[in-house]
Amino acid sequence: MGLFSRRRKAQDPQEDPNSESAVEELAPEEPEEEAEATVGPFDEADHPERGDLFDAGSLWIPAVKGATIQFSVDRRRDVVLGVVYVKAQTAVQLQVFAAPKSADIWDDVRSEMISSIASQGGSSREAQGEYGTEIRAQMPANGKRSANPVRYLGIDGPRWLLRVTVTGRGAVDDKAASSLIHEVLDHTVVSRGQTPHPPREILPLHVPRTKKADGDTADDERPRLSLPQRGPEITEIR
């Protein structure tokens, strides 16, 4: 929007309003107030208070009404690999990785993922989304001729990369995906910590401890935290 609006000069009693000498003056508009940024995810430095978020280690995660929260686990190593929100036939998985101070890494990681997808017999393309360049892939289903649609989003932060994997309905329905993604990411905080980690190493996660307190909302309105289990299969960045 321009900085000025056009306004008719107050008419002089002796001036003919139909005369070519009638002029317009430029009057400054009131500056518009900038809205405070509310789109996540956030770094702990910008959101130091955990509040009512669940502590899942390197991620502080929100309750999402109507969603089930699961955890992807590598049982051989007894390591939690990611947090998975499931709602209305859409699954959104969060994984957070270490990154160097000097550079973002999503561009490089994305290129490597595209090569990895092709080597597994899948196909993919890059697309522009709300969070920048993402991958839209078709991954071969185990033992089936059909392929499963998957979306991969990457968000670079200070010394971390948050990778978001969308499966189910949200992988083909942008509106359904956007709703759940915002419900999750706009209230997610990355707690990177100061412990050194090699770039691309997955940052530690754990299952939050929860307890029901007086005054909590009804059970059917609360997210359900499931016990650790295998979530959507993805390739871990190494």
PDB file of C-alpha atoms in Angstrom:
ATOM      1  CA  MET A   1       0.000   0.000   0.000  1.00  0.00           C
ATOM      2  CA  GLY A   2       1.295   3.484  -0.816  1.00  0.00           C
ATOM      3  CA  LEU A   3       2.435   5.902   1.827  1.00  0.00           C
ATOM      4  CA  PHE A   4       0.121   8.629   0.662  1.00  0.00           C
ATOM      5  CA  SER A   5      -3.569   8.937  -0.224  1.00  0.00           C
ATOM      6  CA  ARG A   6      -5.132  11.445  -2.516  1.00  0.00           C
ATOM      7  CA  ARG A   7      -7.339  14.075  -0.802  1.00  0.00           C
ATOM      8  CA  ARG A   8      -9.233  17.033  -2.270  1.00  0.00           C
ATOM      9  CA  LYS A   9      -7.979  20.414  -1.057  1.00  0.00           C
ATOM     10  CA  ALA A  10     -10.528  22.397   0.944  1.00  0.00           C
ATOM     11  CA  GLN A  11     -12.486  24.513  -1.519  1.00  0.00           C
ATOM     12  CA  ASP A  12     -11.669  28.212  -1.570  1.00  0.00           C
ATOM     13  CA  PRO A  13     -14.835  30.394  -1.613  1.00  0.00           C
ATOM     14  CA  GLN A  14     -13.558  32.187  -4.708  1.00  0.00           C
ATOM     15  CA  GLU A  15     -12.357  29.060  -6.484  1.00  0.00           C
ATOM     16  CA  ASP A  16     -14.466  27.291  -9.085  1.00  0.00           C
ATOM     17  CA  PRO A  17     -14.477  23.604  -8.229  1.00  0.00           C
ATOM     18  CA  ASN A  18     -14.837  22.814 -11.924  1.00  0.00           C
ATOM     19  CA  SER A  19     -11.852  24.942 -12.859  1.00  0.00           C
ATOM     20  CA  GLU A  20      -8.654  23.292 -14.070  1.00  0.00           C
ATOM     21  CA  SER A  21      -6.888  25.193 -11.306  1.00  0.00           C
ATOM     22  CA  ALA A  22      -8.541  22.978  -8.692  1.00  0.00           C
ATOM     23  CA  VAL A  23      -5.741  20.907  -7.119  1.00  0.00           C
ATOM     24  CA  GLU A  24      -5.277  17.798  -5.032  1.00  0.00           C
ATOM     25  CA  GLU A  25      -2.833  17.484  -2.179  1.00  0.00           C
ATOM     26  CA  LEU A  26      -1.107  14.415  -0.834  1.00  0.00           C
ATOM     27  CA  ALA A  27      -1.841  13.582   2.780  1.00  0.00           C
ATOM     28  CA  PRO A  28       0.215  10.971   4.651  1.00  0.00           C
ATOM     29  CA  GLU A  29      -1.670   7.902   5.795  1.00  0.00           C
ATOM     30  CA  GLU A  30      -1.443   6.576   9.307  1.00  0.00           C
ATOM     31  CA  PRO A  31       1.309   3.925   9.379  1.00  0.00           C
ATOM     32  CA  GLU A  32       0.036   0.393   9.723  1.00  0.00           C
ATOM     33  CA  GLU A  33       1.110  -1.481  12.813  1.00  0.00           C
ATOM     34  CA  GLU A  34       3.110  -4.610  12.103  1.00  0.00           C
ATOM     35  CA  ALA A  35       1.575  -7.751  13.548  1.00  0.00           C
ATOM     36  CA  GLU A  36       3.701  -9.694  15.973  1.00  0.00           C
ATOM     37  CA  ALA A  37       5.159 -12.841  14.420  1.00  0.00           C
ATOM     38  CA  THR A  38       3.169 -15.863  15.524  1.00  0.00           C
ATOM     39  CA  VAL A  39       4.325 -18.450  12.995  1.00  0.00           C
ATOM     40  CA  GLY A  40       6.572 -21.112  14.474  1.00  0.00           C
ATOM     41  CA  PRO A  41       8.610 -23.034  15.164  1.00  0.00           C
ATOM     42  CA  PHE A  42      10.499 -20.923  17.671  1.00  0.00           C
ATOM     43  CA  ASP A  43      13.947 -21.143  19.187  1.00  0.00           C
ATOM     44  CA  GLU A  44      14.230 -21.382  22.954  1.00  0.00           C
ATOM     45  CA  ALA A  45      16.122 -18.075  22.985  1.00  0.00           C
ATOM     46  CA  ASP A  46      12.983 -16.357  21.694  1.00  0.00           C
ATOM     47  CA  HIS A  47      10.566 -18.401  23.793  1.00  0.00           C
ATOM     48  CA  PRO A  48      12.391 -19.262  27.042  1.00  0.00           C
ATOM     49  CA  GLU A  49       9.297 -20.151  29.084  1.00  0.00           C
ATOM     50  CA  ARG A  50       7.967 -23.657  28.442  1.00  0.00           C
ATOM     51  CA  GLY A  51       4.576 -22.902  29.957  1.00  0.00           C
ATOM     52  CA  ASP A  52       2.093 -25.695  29.296  1.00  0.00           C
ATOM     53  CA  LEU A  53       4.082 -27.250  26.450  1.00  0.00           C
ATOM     54  CA  PHE A  54       5.154 -30.874  26.820  1.00  0.00           C
ATOM     55  CA  ASP A  55       8.886 -31.335  27.427  1.00  0.00           C
ATOM     56  CA  ALA A  56      10.038 -33.873  24.833  1.00  0.00           C
ATOM     57  CA  GLY A  57      13.725 -33.052  25.177  1.00  0.00           C
ATOM     58  CA  SER A  58      15.008 -31.002  22.252  1.00  0.00           C
ATOM     59  CA  LEU A  59      11.417 -30.147  21.368  1.00  0.00           C
ATOM     60  CA  TRP A  60       8.770 -28.509  23.506  1.00  0.00           C
ATOM     61  CA  ILE A  61       5.532 -29.572  21.908  1.00  0.00           C
ATOM     62  CA  PRO A  62       1.909 -28.435  22.227  1.00  0.00           C
ATOM     63  CA  ALA A  63      -1.317 -30.217  22.931  1.00  0.00           C
ATOM     64  CA  VAL A  64      -3.461 -30.245  19.801  1.00  0.00           C
ATOM     65  CA  LYS A  65      -7.160 -30.825  20.363  1.00  0.00           C
ATOM     66  CA  GLY A  66      -8.342 -34.045  18.777  1.00  0.00           C
ATOM     67  CA  ALA A  67      -4.826 -35.231  17.928  1.00  0.00           C
ATOM     68  CA  THR A  68      -2.956 -38.318  19.044  1.00  0.00           C
ATOM     69  CA  ILE A  69       0.738 -37.839  19.825  1.00  0.00           C
ATOM     70  CA  GLN A  70       2.979 -40.811  19.061  1.00  0.00           C
ATOM     71  CA  PHE A  71       6.725 -41.339  19.104  1.00  0.00           C
ATOM     72  CA  SER A  72       8.885 -42.967  16.450  1.00  0.00           C
ATOM     73  CA  VAL A  73      11.425 -45.192  18.187  1.00  0.00           C
ATOM     74  CA  ASP A  74      14.502 -47.119  17.098  1.00  0.00           C
ATOM     75  CA  ARG A  75      14.125 -50.025  19.496  1.00  0.00           C
ATOM     76  CA  ARG A  76      17.540 -51.467  18.718  1.00  0.00           C
ATOM     77  CA  ARG A  77      19.215 -48.331  20.003  1.00  0.00           C
ATOM     78  CA  ASP A  78      16.393 -47.361  22.379  1.00  0.00           C
ATOM     79  CA  VAL A  79      16.295 -43.898  20.821  1.00  0.00           C
ATOM     80  CA  VAL A  80      13.293 -41.677  20.156  1.00  0.00           C
ATOM     81  CA  LEU A  81      13.616 -40.464  16.563  1.00  0.00           C
ATOM     82  CA  GLY A  82      10.602 -38.213  16.215  1.00  0.00           C
ATOM     83  CA  VAL A  83       7.265 -36.923  17.436  1.00  0.00           C
ATOM     84  CA  VAL A  84       4.174 -37.767  15.369  1.00  0.00           C
ATOM     85  CA  TYR A  85       0.826 -35.949  15.510  1.00  0.00           C
ATOM     86  CA  VAL A  86      -2.112 -37.814  13.989  1.00  0.00           C
ATOM     87  CA  LYS A  87      -5.412 -36.068  13.310  1.00  0.00           C
ATOM     88  CA  ALA A  88      -8.162 -36.491  10.715  1.00  0.00           C
ATOM     89  CA  GLN A  89      -6.215 -38.965   8.571  1.00  0.00           C
ATOM     90  CA  THR A  90      -3.114 -36.754   8.479  1.00  0.00           C
ATOM     91  CA  ALA A  91       0.177 -37.500  10.240  1.00  0.00           C
ATOM     92  CA  VAL A  92       2.817 -34.838  10.895  1.00  0.00           C
ATOM     93  CA  GLN A  93       6.187 -36.017  12.174  1.00  0.00           C
ATOM     94  CA  LEU A  94       8.789 -33.715  13.726  1.00  0.00           C
ATOM     95  CA  GLN A  95      12.508 -34.480  13.861  1.00  0.00           C
ATOM     96  CA  VAL A  96      15.214 -32.054  14.870  1.00  0.00           C
ATOM     97  CA  PHE A  97      18.878 -32.239  13.854  1.00  0.00           C
ATOM     98  CA  ALA A  98      22.040 -30.389  14.796  1.00  0.00           C
ATOM     99  CA  ALA A  99      23.352 -27.813  12.340  1.00  0.00           C
ATOM    100  CA  PRO A 100      26.504 -25.683  12.208  1.00  0.00           C
ATOM    101  CA  LYS A 101      26.538 -22.084  13.356  1.00  0.00           C
ATOM    102  CA  SER A 102      27.803 -20.825  10.030  1.00  0.00           C
ATOM    103  CA  ALA A 103      25.249 -22.128   7.535  1.00  0.00           C
ATOM    104  CA  ASP A 104      21.766 -23.481   6.929  1.00  0.00           C
ATOM    105  CA  ILE A 105      21.676 -27.091   5.783  1.00  0.00           C
ATOM    106  CA  TRP A 106      18.196 -27.759   4.380  1.00  0.00           C
ATOM    107  CA  ASP A 107      19.262 -27.093   0.777  1.00  0.00           C
ATOM    108  CA  ASP A 108      22.023 -29.714   0.980  1.00  0.00           C
ATOM    109  CA  VAL A 109      19.921 -32.192   2.946  1.00  0.00           C
ATOM    110  CA  ARG A 110      17.053 -31.803   0.511  1.00  0.00           C
ATOM    111  CA  SER A 111      19.312 -32.616  -2.435  1.00  0.00           C
ATOM    112  CA  GLU A 112      20.602 -35.739  -0.695  1.00  0.00           C
ATOM    113  CA  MET A 113      17.077 -36.832   0.197  1.00  0.00           C
ATOM    114  CA  ILE A 114      15.970 -36.555  -3.425  1.00  0.00           C
ATOM    115  CA  SER A 115      18.833 -38.849  -4.434  1.00  0.00           C
ATOM    116  CA  SER A 116      17.974 -41.262  -1.624  1.00  0.00           C
ATOM    117  CA  ILE A 117      14.309 -41.375  -2.636  1.00  0.00           C
ATOM    118  CA  ALA A 118      15.277 -42.211  -6.218  1.00  0.00           C
ATOM    119  CA  SER A 119      17.621 -44.987  -5.062  1.00  0.00           C
ATOM    120  CA  GLN A 120      14.705 -46.564  -3.173  1.00  0.00           C
ATOM    121  CA  GLY A 121      12.566 -46.636  -6.298  1.00  0.00           C
ATOM    122  CA  GLY A 122      10.549 -43.556  -5.448  1.00  0.00           C
ATOM    123  CA  SER A 123      10.006 -40.304  -7.283  1.00  0.00           C
ATOM    124  CA  SER A 124      10.020 -36.729  -6.063  1.00  0.00           C
ATOM    125  CA  ARG A 125       9.869 -33.104  -7.050  1.00  0.00           C
ATOM    126  CA  GLU A 126      10.584 -29.822  -5.334  1.00  0.00           C
ATOM    127  CA  ALA A 127       7.749 -27.397  -4.659  1.00  0.00           C
ATOM    128  CA  GLN A 128       7.338 -24.051  -2.952  1.00  0.00           C
ATOM    129  CA  GLY A 129       5.282 -24.183   0.227  1.00  0.00           C
ATOM    130  CA  GLU A 130       4.525 -22.000   3.222  1.00  0.00           C
ATOM    131  CA  TYR A 131       7.904 -22.852   4.764  1.00  0.00           C
ATOM    132  CA  GLY A 132      10.018 -22.570   1.638  1.00  0.00           C
ATOM    133  CA  THR A 133      11.184 -25.284  -0.737  1.00  0.00           C
ATOM    134  CA  GLU A 134       9.875 -28.721   0.162  1.00  0.00           C
ATOM    135  CA  ILE A 135       9.933 -32.219  -1.315  1.00  0.00           C
ATOM    136  CA  ARG A 136       6.795 -33.920  -2.601  1.00  0.00           C
ATOM    137  CA  ALA A 137       7.531 -37.588  -3.033  1.00  0.00           C
ATOM    138  CA  GLN A 138       5.929 -40.869  -3.991  1.00  0.00           C
ATOM    139  CA  MET A 139       7.480 -43.639  -1.908  1.00  0.00           C
ATOM    140  CA  PRO A 140       7.063 -47.320  -2.866  1.00  0.00           C
ATOM    141  CA  ALA A 141       4.865 -49.254  -0.453  1.00  0.00           C
ATOM    142  CA  ASN A 142       6.362 -52.418   0.998  1.00  0.00           C
ATOM    143  CA  GLY A 143       5.225 -55.422  -1.022  1.00  0.00           C
ATOM    144  CA  LYS A 144       2.793 -53.363  -3.084  1.00  0.00           C
ATOM    145  CA  ARG A 145       2.825 -51.827  -6.522  1.00  0.00           C
ATOM    146  CA  SER A 146       1.230 -48.646  -5.267  1.00  0.00           C
ATOM    147  CA  ALA A 147       3.162 -45.676  -3.896  1.00  0.00           C
ATOM    148  CA  ASN A 148       2.565 -43.592  -0.794  1.00  0.00           C
ATOM    149  CA  PRO A 149       2.591 -39.789  -1.082  1.00  0.00           C
ATOM    150  CA  VAL A 150       4.904 -38.010   1.371  1.00  0.00           C
ATOM    151  CA  ARG A 151       5.824 -34.364   1.901  1.00  0.00           C
ATOM    152  CA  TYR A 152       9.096 -33.274   3.495  1.00  0.00           C
ATOM    153  CA  LEU A 153       9.514 -29.744   4.857  1.00  0.00           C
ATOM    154  CA  GLY A 154      12.724 -28.326   6.280  1.00  0.00           C
ATOM    155  CA  ILE A 155      13.041 -25.330   8.586  1.00  0.00           C
ATOM    156  CA  ASP A 156      16.501 -23.980   9.395  1.00  0.00           C
ATOM    157  CA  GLY A 157      17.028 -22.438  12.821  1.00  0.00           C
ATOM    158  CA  PRO A 158      20.025 -21.337  14.901  1.00  0.00           C
ATOM    159  CA  ARG A 159      22.217 -24.465  15.002  1.00  0.00           C
ATOM    160  CA  TRP A 160      19.284 -26.759  14.211  1.00  0.00           C
ATOM    161  CA  LEU A 161      17.166 -28.109  11.378  1.00  0.00           C
ATOM    162  CA  LEU A 162      13.571 -29.136  11.985  1.00  0.00           C
ATOM    163  CA  ARG A 163      12.347 -31.657   9.447  1.00  0.00           C
ATOM    164  CA  VAL A 164       8.604 -32.135   9.067  1.00  0.00           C
ATOM    165  CA  THR A 165       7.241 -35.242   7.344  1.00  0.00           C
ATOM    166  CA  VAL A 166       3.597 -35.232   6.261  1.00  0.00           C
ATOM    167  CA  THR A 167       1.822 -38.473   5.362  1.00  0.00           C
ATOM    168  CA  GLY A 168      -1.763 -39.552   4.885  1.00  0.00           C
ATOM    169  CA  ARG A 169      -4.404 -37.154   3.653  1.00  0.00           C
ATOM    170  CA  GLY A 170      -2.235 -34.098   4.292  1.00  0.00           C
ATOM    171  CA  ALA A 171       0.354 -35.320   1.780  1.00  0.00           C
ATOM    172  CA  VAL A 172      -2.114 -34.661  -1.048  1.00  0.00           C
ATOM    173  CA  ASP A 173      -4.490 -32.139   0.549  1.00  0.00           C
ATOM    174  CA  ASP A 174      -2.630 -28.899   1.228  1.00  0.00           C
ATOM    175  CA  LYS A 175      -5.506 -27.394   3.213  1.00  0.00           C
ATOM    176  CA  ALA A 176      -5.720 -30.363   5.568  1.00  0.00           C
ATOM    177  CA  ALA A 177      -1.943 -30.379   6.018  1.00  0.00           C
ATOM    178  CA  SER A 178      -1.661 -26.632   6.604  1.00  0.00           C
ATOM    179  CA  SER A 179      -4.226 -26.711   9.386  1.00  0.00           C
ATOM    180  CA  LEU A 180      -2.454 -29.411  11.394  1.00  0.00           C
ATOM    181  CA  ILE A 181       1.042 -28.133  10.597  1.00  0.00           C
ATOM    182  CA  HIS A 182       0.169 -24.695  11.972  1.00  0.00           C
ATOM    183  CA  GLU A 183      -1.553 -26.160  15.022  1.00  0.00           C
ATOM    184  CA  VAL A 184       1.708 -27.940  15.791  1.00  0.00           C
ATOM    185  CA  LEU A 185       4.521 -25.674  14.576  1.00  0.00           C
ATOM    186  CA  ASP A 186       3.052 -22.367  15.723  1.00  0.00           C
ATOM    187  CA  HIS A 187       3.378 -23.638  19.291  1.00  0.00           C
ATOM    188  CA  THR A 188       6.575 -25.708  19.010  1.00  0.00           C
ATOM    189  CA  VAL A 189       9.868 -24.593  20.548  1.00  0.00           C
ATOM    190  CA  VAL A 190      13.267 -26.069  19.696  1.00  0.00           C
ATOM    191  CA  SER A 191      15.403 -26.427  22.819  1.00  0.00           C
ATOM    192  CA  ARG A 192      18.783 -27.012  21.173  1.00  0.00           C
ATOM    193  CA  GLY A 193      20.873 -26.649  24.310  1.00  0.00           C
ATOM    194  CA  GLN A 194      24.614 -25.997  24.378  1.00  0.00           C
ATOM    195  CA  THR A 195      25.845 -29.594  24.165  1.00  0.00           C
ATOM    196  CA  PRO A 196      28.072 -30.032  21.083  1.00  0.00           C
ATOM    197  CA  HIS A 197      26.621 -32.269  18.366  1.00  0.00           C
ATOM    198  CA  PRO A 198      28.054 -33.049  14.935  1.00  0.00           C
ATOM    199  CA  PRO A 199      26.071 -31.429  12.120  1.00  0.00           C
ATOM    200  CA  ARG A 200      23.089 -33.559  11.029  1.00  0.00           C
ATOM    201  CA  GLU A 201      23.087 -35.655  14.179  1.00  0.00           C
ATOM    202  CA  ILE A 202      19.555 -36.168  15.441  1.00  0.00           C
ATOM    203  CA  LEU A 203      19.009 -34.215  18.649  1.00  0.00           C
ATOM    204  CA  PRO A 204      17.810 -36.164  21.686  1.00  0.00           C
ATOM    205  CA  LEU A 205      14.097 -36.598  22.316  1.00  0.00           C
ATOM    206  CA  HIS A 206      12.188 -38.403  25.013  1.00  0.00           C
ATOM    207  CA  VAL A 207       8.599 -39.207  25.884  1.00  0.00           C
ATOM    208  CA  PRO A 208       7.160 -36.420  28.078  1.00  0.00           C
ATOM    209  CA  ARG A 209       6.042 -37.127  31.594  1.00  0.00           C
ATOM    210  CA  THR A 210       2.424 -36.139  32.056  1.00  0.00           C
ATOM    211  CA  LYS A 211       0.046 -36.157  34.961  1.00  0.00           C
ATOM    212  CA  LYS A 212      -3.576 -35.161  35.185  1.00  0.00           C
ATOM    213  CA  ALA A 213      -4.200 -32.219  37.455  1.00  0.00           C
ATOM    214  CA  ASP A 214      -7.412 -30.743  38.842  1.00  0.00           C
ATOM    215  CA  GLY A 215      -8.982 -28.365  36.391  1.00  0.00           C
ATOM    216  CA  ASP A 216      -7.687 -30.146  33.287  1.00  0.00           C
ATOM    217  CA  THR A 217      -9.952 -30.243  30.276  1.00  0.00           C
ATOM    218  CA  ALA A 218     -12.105 -33.251  29.583  1.00  0.00           C
ATOM    219  CA  ASP A 219     -10.428 -36.410  28.351  1.00  0.00           C
ATOM    220  CA  ASP A 220     -12.032 -36.209  24.919  1.00  0.00           C
ATOM    221  CA  GLU A 221     -10.500 -32.753  24.405  1.00  0.00           C
ATOM    222  CA  ARG A 222      -7.000 -33.687  25.475  1.00  0.00           C
ATOM    223  CA  PRO A 223      -4.341 -35.044  23.145  1.00  0.00           C
ATOM    224  CA  ARG A 224      -3.506 -38.669  23.732  1.00  0.00           C
ATOM    225  CA  LEU A 225       0.127 -39.512  24.401  1.00  0.00           C
ATOM    226  CA  SER A 226       0.766 -43.031  23.193  1.00  0.00           C
ATOM    227  CA  LEU A 227       3.546 -45.281  24.365  1.00  0.00           C
ATOM    228  CA  PRO A 228       6.654 -45.324  22.161  1.00  0.00           C
ATOM    229  CA  GLN A 229       6.073 -47.159  18.919  1.00  0.00           C
ATOM    230  CA  ARG A 230       7.269 -47.166  15.363  1.00  0.00           C
ATOM    231  CA  GLY A 231       5.944 -44.202  13.449  1.00  0.00           C
ATOM    232  CA  PRO A 232       6.125 -43.524   9.712  1.00  0.00           C
ATOM    233  CA  GLU A 233       9.280 -45.021   8.235  1.00  0.00           C
ATOM    234  CA  ILE A 234      11.733 -42.367   7.090  1.00  0.00           C
ATOM    235  CA  THR A 235      15.413 -42.194   6.342  1.00  0.00           C
ATOM    236  CA  GLU A 236      17.391 -40.784   9.229  1.00  0.00           C
ATOM    237  CA  ILE A 237      19.865 -38.059   8.322  1.00  0.00           C
ATOM    238  CA  ARG A 238      23.366 -39.209   9.132  1.00  0.00           C
TER     239      ARG A 238
END
